[in-house]
Coordinates of N, CA, C and O and ligand atoms in Angstrom, one line a residue:
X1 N -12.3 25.0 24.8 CA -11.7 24.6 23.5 C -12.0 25.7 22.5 O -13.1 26.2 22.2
X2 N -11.1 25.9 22.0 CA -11.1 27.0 21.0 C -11.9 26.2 19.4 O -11.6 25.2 18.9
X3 N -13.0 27.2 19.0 CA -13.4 26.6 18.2 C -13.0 26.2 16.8 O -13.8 25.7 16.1
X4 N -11.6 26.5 16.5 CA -10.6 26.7 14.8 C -10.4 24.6 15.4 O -10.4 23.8 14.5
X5 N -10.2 24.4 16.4 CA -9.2 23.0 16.7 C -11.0 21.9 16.4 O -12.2 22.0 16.6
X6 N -10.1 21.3 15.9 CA -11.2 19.9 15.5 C -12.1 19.2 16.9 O -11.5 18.9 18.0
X7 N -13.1 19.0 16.7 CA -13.1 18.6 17.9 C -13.5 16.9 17.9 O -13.5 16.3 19.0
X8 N -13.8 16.2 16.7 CA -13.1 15.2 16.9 C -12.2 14.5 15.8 O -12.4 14.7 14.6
X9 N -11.2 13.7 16.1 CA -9.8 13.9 15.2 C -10.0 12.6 14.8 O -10.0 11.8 15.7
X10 N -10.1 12.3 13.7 CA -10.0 10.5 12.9 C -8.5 10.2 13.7 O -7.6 11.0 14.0
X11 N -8.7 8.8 14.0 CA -7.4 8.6 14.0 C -7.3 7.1 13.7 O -8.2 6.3 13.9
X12 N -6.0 6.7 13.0 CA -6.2 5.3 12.1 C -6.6 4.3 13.3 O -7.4 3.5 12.8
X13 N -6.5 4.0 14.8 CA -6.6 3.4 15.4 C -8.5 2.9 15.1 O -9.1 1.9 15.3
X14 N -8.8 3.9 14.7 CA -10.7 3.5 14.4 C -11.3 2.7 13.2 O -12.3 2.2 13.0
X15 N -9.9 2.9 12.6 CA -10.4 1.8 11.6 C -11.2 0.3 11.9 O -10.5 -0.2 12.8
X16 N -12.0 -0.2 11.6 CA -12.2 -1.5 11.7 C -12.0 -2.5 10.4 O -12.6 -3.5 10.4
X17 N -11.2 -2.2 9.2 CA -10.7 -2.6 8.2 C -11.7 -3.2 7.2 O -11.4 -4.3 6.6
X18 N -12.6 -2.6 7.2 CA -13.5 -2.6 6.2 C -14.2 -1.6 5.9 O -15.1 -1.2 6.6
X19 N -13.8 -0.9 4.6 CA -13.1 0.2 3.6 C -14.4 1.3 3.8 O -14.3 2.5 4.2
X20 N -15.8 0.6 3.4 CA -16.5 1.1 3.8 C -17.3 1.3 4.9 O -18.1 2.3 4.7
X21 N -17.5 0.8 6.0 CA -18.0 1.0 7.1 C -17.0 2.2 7.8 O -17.3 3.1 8.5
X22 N -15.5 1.8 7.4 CA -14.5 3.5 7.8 C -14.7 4.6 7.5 O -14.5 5.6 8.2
X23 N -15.4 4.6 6.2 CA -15.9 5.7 5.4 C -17.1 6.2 6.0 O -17.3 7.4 6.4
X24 N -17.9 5.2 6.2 CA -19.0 6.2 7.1 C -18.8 6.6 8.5 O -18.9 7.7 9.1
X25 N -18.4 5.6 8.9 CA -17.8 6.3 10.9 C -17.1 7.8 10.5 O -17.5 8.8 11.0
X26 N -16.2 7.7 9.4 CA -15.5 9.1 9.4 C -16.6 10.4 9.1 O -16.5 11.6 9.4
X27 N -17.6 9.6 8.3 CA -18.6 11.0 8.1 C -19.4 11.0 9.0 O -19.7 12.1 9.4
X28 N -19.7 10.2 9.6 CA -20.5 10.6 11.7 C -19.7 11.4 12.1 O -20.2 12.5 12.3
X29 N -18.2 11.3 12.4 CA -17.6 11.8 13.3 C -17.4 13.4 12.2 O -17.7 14.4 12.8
X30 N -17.1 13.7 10.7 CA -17.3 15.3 10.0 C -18.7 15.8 10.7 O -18.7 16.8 11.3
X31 N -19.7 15.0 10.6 CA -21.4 15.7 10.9 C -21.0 15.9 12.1 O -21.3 17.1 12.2
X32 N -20.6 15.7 13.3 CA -20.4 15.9 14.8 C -19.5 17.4 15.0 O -19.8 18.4 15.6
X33 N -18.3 17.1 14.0 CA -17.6 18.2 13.9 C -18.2 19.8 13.3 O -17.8 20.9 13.4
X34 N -19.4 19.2 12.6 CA -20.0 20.4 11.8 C -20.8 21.0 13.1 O -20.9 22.2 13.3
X35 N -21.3 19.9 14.0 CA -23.0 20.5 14.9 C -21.5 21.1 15.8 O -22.0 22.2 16.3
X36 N -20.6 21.0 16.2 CA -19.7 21.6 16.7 C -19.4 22.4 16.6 O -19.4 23.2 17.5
X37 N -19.0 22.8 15.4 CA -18.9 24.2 15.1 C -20.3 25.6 15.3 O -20.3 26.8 15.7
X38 N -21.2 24.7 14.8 CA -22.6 25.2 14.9 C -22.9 25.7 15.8 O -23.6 26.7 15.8
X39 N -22.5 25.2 17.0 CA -22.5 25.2 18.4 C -22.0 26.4 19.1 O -22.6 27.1 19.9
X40 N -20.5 26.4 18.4 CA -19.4 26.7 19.1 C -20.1 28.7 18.9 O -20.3 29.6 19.6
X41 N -20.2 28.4 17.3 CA -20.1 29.9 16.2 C -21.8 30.5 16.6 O -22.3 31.4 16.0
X42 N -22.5 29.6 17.7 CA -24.1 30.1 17.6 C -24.9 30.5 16.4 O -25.7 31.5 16.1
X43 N -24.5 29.3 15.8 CA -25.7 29.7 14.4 C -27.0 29.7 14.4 O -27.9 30.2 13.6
X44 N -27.0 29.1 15.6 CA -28.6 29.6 15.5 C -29.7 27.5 15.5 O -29.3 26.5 15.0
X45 N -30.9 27.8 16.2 CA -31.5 27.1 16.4 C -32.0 26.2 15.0 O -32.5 25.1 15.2
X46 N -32.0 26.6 14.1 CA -32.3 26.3 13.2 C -31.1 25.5 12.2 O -31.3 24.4 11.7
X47 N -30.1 26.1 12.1 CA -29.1 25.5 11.8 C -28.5 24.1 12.2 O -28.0 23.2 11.5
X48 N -28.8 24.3 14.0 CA -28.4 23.1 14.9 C -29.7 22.3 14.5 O -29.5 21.5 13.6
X49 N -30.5 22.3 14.8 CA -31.7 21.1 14.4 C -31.5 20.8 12.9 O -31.8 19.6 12.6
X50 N -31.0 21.4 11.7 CA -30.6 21.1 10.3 C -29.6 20.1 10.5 O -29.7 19.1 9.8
X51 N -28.6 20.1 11.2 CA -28.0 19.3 11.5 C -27.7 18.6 12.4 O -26.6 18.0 12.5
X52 N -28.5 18.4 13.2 CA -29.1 17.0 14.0 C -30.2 16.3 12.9 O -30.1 15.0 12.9
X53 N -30.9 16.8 12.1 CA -31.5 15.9 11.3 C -30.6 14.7 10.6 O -30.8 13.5 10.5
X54 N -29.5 15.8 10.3 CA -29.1 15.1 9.0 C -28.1 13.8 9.5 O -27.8 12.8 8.7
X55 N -27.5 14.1 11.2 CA -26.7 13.4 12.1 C -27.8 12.3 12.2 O -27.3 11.2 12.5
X56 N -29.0 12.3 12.2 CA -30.2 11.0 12.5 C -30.6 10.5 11.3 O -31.3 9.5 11.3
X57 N -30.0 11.1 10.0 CA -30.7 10.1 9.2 C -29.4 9.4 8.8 O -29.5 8.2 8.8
X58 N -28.2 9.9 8.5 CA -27.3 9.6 8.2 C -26.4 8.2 9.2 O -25.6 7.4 8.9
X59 N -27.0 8.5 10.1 CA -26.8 7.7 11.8 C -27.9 6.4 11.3 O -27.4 5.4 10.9
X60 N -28.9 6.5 11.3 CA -30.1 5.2 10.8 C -29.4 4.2 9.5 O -29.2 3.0 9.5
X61 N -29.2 5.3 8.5 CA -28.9 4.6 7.3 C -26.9 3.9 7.3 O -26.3 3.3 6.4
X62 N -26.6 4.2 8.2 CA -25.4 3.6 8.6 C -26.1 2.4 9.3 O -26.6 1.4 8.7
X63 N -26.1 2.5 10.3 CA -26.6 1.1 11.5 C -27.6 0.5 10.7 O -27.5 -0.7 10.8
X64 N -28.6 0.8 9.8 CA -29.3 -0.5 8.8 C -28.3 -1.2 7.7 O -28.6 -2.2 7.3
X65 N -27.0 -0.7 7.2 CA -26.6 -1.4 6.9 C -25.4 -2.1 7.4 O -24.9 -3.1 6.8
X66 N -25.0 -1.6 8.4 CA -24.0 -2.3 9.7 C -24.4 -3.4 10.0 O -23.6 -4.3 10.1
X67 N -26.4 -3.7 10.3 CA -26.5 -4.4 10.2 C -27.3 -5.7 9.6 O -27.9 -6.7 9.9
X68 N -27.1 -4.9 8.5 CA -27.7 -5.8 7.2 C -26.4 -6.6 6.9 O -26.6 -7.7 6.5
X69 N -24.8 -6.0 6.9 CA -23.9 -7.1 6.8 C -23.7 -7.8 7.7 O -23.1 -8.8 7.3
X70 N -24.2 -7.8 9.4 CA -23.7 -8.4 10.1 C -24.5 -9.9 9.7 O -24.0 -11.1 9.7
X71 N -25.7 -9.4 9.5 CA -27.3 -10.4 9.5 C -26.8 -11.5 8.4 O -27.3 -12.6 8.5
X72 N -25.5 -11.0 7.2 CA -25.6 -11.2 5.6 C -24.2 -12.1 6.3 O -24.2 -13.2 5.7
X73 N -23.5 -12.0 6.9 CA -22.3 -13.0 7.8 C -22.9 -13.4 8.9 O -22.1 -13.5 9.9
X74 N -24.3 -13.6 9.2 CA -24.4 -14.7 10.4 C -23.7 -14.8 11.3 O -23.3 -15.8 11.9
X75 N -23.5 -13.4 11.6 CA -23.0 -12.7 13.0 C -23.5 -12.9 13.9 O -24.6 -12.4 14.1
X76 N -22.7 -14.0 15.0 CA -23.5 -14.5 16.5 C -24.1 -13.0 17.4 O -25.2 -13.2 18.0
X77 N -23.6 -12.0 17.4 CA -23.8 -11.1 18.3 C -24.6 -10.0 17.8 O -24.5 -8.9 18.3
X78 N -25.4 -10.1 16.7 CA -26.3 -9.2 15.8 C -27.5 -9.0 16.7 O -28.2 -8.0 16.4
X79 N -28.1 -9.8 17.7 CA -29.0 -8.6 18.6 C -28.7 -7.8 19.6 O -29.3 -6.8 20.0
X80 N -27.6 -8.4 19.9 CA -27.2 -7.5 21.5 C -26.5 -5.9 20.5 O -26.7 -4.7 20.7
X81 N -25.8 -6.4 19.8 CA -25.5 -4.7 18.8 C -26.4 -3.8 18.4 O -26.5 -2.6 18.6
X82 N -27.5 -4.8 17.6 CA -28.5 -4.0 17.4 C -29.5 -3.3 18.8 O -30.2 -2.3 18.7
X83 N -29.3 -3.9 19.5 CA -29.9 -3.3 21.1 C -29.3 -2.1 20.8 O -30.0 -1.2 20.3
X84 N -28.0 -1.9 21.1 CA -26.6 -1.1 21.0 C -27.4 0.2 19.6 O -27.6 1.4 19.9
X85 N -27.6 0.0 18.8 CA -27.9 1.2 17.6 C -29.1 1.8 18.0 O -29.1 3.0 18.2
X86 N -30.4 0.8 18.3 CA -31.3 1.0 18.8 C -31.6 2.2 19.8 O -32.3 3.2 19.6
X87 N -30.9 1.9 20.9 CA -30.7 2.6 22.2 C -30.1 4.5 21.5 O -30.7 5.6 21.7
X88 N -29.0 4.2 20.9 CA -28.8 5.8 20.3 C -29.4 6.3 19.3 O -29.3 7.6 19.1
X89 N -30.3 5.4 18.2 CA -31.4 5.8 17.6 C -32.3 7.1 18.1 O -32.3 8.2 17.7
X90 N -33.2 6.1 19.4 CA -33.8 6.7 20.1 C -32.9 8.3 20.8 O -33.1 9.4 20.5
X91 N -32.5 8.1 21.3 CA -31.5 9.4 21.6 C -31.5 10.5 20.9 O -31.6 11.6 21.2
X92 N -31.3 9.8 19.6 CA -31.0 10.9 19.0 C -32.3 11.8 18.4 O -32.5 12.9 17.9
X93 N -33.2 10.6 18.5 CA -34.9 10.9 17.6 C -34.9 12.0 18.7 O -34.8 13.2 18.4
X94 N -35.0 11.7 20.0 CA -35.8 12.5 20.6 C -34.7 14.0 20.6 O -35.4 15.0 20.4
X95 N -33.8 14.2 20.7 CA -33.1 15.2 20.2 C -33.1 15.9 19.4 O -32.7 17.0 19.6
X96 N -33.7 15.6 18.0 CA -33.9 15.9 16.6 C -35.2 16.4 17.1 O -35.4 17.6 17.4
X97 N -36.3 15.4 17.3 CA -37.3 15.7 17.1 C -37.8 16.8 17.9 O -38.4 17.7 17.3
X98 N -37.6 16.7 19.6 CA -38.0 17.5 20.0 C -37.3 18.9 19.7 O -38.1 19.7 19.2
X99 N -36.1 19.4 19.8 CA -35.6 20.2 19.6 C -35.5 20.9 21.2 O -35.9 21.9 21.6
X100 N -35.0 20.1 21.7 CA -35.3 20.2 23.6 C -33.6 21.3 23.5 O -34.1 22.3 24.1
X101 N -32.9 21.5 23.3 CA -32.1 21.8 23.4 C -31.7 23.2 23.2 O -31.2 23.5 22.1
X102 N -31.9 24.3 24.2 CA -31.5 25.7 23.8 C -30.7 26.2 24.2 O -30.6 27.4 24.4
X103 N -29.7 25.3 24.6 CA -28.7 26.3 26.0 C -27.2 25.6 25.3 O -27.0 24.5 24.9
X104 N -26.6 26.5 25.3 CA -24.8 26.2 24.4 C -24.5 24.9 25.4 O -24.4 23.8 25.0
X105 N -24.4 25.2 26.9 CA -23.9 24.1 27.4 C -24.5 22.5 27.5 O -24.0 21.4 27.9
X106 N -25.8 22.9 27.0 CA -26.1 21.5 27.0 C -25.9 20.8 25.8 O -26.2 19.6 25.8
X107 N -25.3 21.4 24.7 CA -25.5 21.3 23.4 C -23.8 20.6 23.5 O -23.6 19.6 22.9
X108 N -22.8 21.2 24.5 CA -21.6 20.4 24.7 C -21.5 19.3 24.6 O -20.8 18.7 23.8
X109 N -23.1 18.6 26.1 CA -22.8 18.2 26.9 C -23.1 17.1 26.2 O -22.4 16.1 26.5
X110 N -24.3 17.1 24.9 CA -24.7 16.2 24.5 C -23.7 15.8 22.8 O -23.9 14.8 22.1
X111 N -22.8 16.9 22.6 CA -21.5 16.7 21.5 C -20.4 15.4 22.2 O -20.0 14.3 21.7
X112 N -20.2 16.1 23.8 CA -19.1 15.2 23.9 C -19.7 13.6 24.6 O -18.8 12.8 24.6
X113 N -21.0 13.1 25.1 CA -21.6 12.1 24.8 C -21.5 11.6 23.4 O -21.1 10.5 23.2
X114 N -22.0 12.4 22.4 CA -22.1 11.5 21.3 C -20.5 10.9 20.6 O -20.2 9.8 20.0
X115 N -19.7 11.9 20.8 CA -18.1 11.6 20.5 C -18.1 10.8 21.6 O -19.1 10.3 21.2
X116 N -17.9 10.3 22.5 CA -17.5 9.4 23.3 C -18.3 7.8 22.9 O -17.8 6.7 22.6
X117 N -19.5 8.2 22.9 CA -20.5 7.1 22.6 C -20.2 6.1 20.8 O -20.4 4.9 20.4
X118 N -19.4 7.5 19.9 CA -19.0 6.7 18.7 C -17.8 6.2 18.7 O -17.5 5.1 18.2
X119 N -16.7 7.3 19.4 CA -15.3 6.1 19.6 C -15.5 4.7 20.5 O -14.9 3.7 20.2
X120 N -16.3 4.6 21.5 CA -16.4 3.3 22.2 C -17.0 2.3 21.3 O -16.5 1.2 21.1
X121 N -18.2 2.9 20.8 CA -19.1 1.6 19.9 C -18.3 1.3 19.0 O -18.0 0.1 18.9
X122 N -17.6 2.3 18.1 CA -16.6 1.9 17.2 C -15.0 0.6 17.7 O -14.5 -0.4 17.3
X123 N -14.8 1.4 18.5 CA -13.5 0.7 19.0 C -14.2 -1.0 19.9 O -13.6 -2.1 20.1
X124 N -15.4 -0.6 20.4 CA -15.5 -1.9 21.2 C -16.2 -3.0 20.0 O -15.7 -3.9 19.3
X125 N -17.6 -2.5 20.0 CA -18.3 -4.0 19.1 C -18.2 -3.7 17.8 O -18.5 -4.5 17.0
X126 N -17.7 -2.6 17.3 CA -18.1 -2.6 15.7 C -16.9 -3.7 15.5 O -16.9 -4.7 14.8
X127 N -15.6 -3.0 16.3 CA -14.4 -4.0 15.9 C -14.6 -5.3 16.2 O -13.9 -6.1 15.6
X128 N -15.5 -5.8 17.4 CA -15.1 -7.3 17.2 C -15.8 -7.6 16.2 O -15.1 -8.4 15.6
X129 N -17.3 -7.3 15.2 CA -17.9 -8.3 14.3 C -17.0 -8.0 13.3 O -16.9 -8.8 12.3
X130 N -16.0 -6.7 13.2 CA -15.4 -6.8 12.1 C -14.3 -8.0 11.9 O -14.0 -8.6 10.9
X131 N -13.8 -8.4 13.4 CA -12.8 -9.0 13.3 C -13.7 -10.4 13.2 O -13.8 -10.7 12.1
X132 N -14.4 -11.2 14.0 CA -15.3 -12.3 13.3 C -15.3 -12.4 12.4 O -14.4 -13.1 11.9
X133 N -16.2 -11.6 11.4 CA -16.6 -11.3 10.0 C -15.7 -12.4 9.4 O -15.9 -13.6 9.0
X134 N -14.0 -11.2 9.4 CA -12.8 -11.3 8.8 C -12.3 -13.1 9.0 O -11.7 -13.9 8.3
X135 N -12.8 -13.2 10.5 CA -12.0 -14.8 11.2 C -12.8 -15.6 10.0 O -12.3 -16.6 9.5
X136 N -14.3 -15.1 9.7 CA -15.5 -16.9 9.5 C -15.0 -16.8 7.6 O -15.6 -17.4 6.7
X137 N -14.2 -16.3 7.7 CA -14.0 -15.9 5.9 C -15.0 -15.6 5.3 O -15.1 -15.9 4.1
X138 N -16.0 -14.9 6.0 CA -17.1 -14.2 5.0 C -16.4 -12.6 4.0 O -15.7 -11.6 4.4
X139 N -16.9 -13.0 2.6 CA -16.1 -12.0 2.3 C -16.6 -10.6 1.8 O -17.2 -10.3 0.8
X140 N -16.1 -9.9 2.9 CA -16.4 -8.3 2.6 C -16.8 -7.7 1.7 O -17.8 -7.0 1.7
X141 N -15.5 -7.9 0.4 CA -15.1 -7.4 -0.7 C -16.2 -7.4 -1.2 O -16.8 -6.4 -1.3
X142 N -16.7 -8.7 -1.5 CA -18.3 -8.4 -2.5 C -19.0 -8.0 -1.5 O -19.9 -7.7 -2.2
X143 N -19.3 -7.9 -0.7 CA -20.1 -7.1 0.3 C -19.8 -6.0 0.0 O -20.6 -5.5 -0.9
X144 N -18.8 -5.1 0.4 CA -18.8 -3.4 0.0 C -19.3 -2.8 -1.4 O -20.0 -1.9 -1.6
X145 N -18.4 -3.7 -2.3 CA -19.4 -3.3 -4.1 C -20.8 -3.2 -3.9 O -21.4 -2.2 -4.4
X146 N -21.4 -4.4 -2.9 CA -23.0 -4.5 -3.3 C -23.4 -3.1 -2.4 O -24.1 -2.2 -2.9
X147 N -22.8 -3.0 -1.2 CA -23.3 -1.7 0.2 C -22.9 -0.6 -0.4 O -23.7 0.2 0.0
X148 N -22.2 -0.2 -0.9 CA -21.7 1.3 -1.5 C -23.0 1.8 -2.7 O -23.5 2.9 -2.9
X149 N -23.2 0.7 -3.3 CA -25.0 1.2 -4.2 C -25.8 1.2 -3.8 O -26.9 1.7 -4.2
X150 N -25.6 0.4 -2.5 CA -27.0 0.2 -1.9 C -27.4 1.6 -0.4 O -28.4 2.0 0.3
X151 N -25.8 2.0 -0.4 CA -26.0 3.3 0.9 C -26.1 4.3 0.0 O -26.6 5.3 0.7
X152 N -26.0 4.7 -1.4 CA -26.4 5.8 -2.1 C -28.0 5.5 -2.6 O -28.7 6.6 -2.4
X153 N -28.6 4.8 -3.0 CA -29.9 4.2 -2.3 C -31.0 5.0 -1.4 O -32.0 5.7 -1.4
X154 N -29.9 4.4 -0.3 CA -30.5 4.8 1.4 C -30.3 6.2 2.0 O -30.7 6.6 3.1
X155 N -29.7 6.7 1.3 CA -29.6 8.0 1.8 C -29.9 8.7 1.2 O -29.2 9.1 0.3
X156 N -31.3 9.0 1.6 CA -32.7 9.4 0.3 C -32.0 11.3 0.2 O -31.9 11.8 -0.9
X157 N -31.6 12.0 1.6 CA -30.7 13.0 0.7 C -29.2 13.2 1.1 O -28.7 12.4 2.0
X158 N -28.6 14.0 0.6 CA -27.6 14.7 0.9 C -27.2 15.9 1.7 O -26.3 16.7 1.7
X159 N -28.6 15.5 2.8 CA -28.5 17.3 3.2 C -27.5 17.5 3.9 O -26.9 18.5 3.7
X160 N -27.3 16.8 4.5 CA -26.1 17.2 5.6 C -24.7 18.1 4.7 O -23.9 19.0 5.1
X161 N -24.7 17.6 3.7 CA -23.4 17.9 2.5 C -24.1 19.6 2.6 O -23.6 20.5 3.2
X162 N -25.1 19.7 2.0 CA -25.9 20.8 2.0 C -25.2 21.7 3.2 O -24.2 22.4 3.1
X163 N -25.9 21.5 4.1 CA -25.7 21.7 5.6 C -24.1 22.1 5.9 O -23.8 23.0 6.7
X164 N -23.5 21.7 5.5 CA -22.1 21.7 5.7 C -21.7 22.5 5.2 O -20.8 23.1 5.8
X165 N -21.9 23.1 3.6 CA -21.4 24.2 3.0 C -21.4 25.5 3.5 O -20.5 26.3 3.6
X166 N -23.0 25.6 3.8 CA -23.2 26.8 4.6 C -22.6 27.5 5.4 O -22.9 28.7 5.5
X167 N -21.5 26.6 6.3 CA -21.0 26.8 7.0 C -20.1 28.1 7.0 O -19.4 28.4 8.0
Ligands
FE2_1 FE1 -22.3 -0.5 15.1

């Protein structure tokens, strides 16, 4: 793949129709597109761990409050999901953390896992609690007002935005 072409493409089918949780899946999938590039252009080990950090914090503070609304609508399926965040949590810590990663191809290998791993979670469970949510008439609307102050809050920085300019 040539590295000018996106390598992962929003597309409206990902929506799960709640304004903000769209908003952040789309900035998982820009931070993926950035470590891609990173990747692609060999910026260097340092660069790529700058943004794997910022893909693990930005990744945490999404799923605590994914599932702080599911918890806040008395979502039947709120532990088996959180299994679900849990499991790529971990994944990703040890990625970040160790910095195990020095070879371009493994660096692929572990882009097009994580792109695969966020269109499924997105398209499979995020959309059913969205559509629950929507069925039990819990309402979002004041939920998003309250989560949109409360994810600027939680996302103690901005580095990734940082991270991204550099580019
Ligand atoms: Fe989720």
């Amino acid at each position: 793949m040539n590295s000018d072409e996106v390598f992962f493409k929003w597309l409206p089918e990902y929506s799960v129709k709640i304004k903000t949780i769209d908003n952040q899946h789309q900035e998982l999938v820009n931070i993926l597109n950035r470590l891609f590039v990173a990747v692609s252009k060999r910026e260097g080990n340092k660069a790529i761990a700058g943004i794997l950090d910022a893909l693990t914090s930005y990744t945490r503070t999404h799923f605590a409050l994914e599932e702080k609304l599911m918890r806040e609508a008395k979502y039947k399926d709120l532990l088996p999901h959180m299994e679900e965040h849990r499991k790529l949590m971990a994944k990703l810590e040890e990625l970040s953390n160790k910095h195990l990663l020095k070879e371009k191809p493994i660096y692929f290998e572990m882009l097009s896992f994580l792109k695969s791993w966020l269109r499924e979670h997105i398209q499979g469970v995020d959309t059913k609690y969205s559509a629950a949510l929507q069925q039990s008439g819990f309402s979002v609307t004041a939920w998003e007002r309250e989560a949109t102050a409360e994810f600027a809050l939680m996302s103690d920085t901005k580095r990734w935005w940082e991270v991204w300019k550099t580019a």
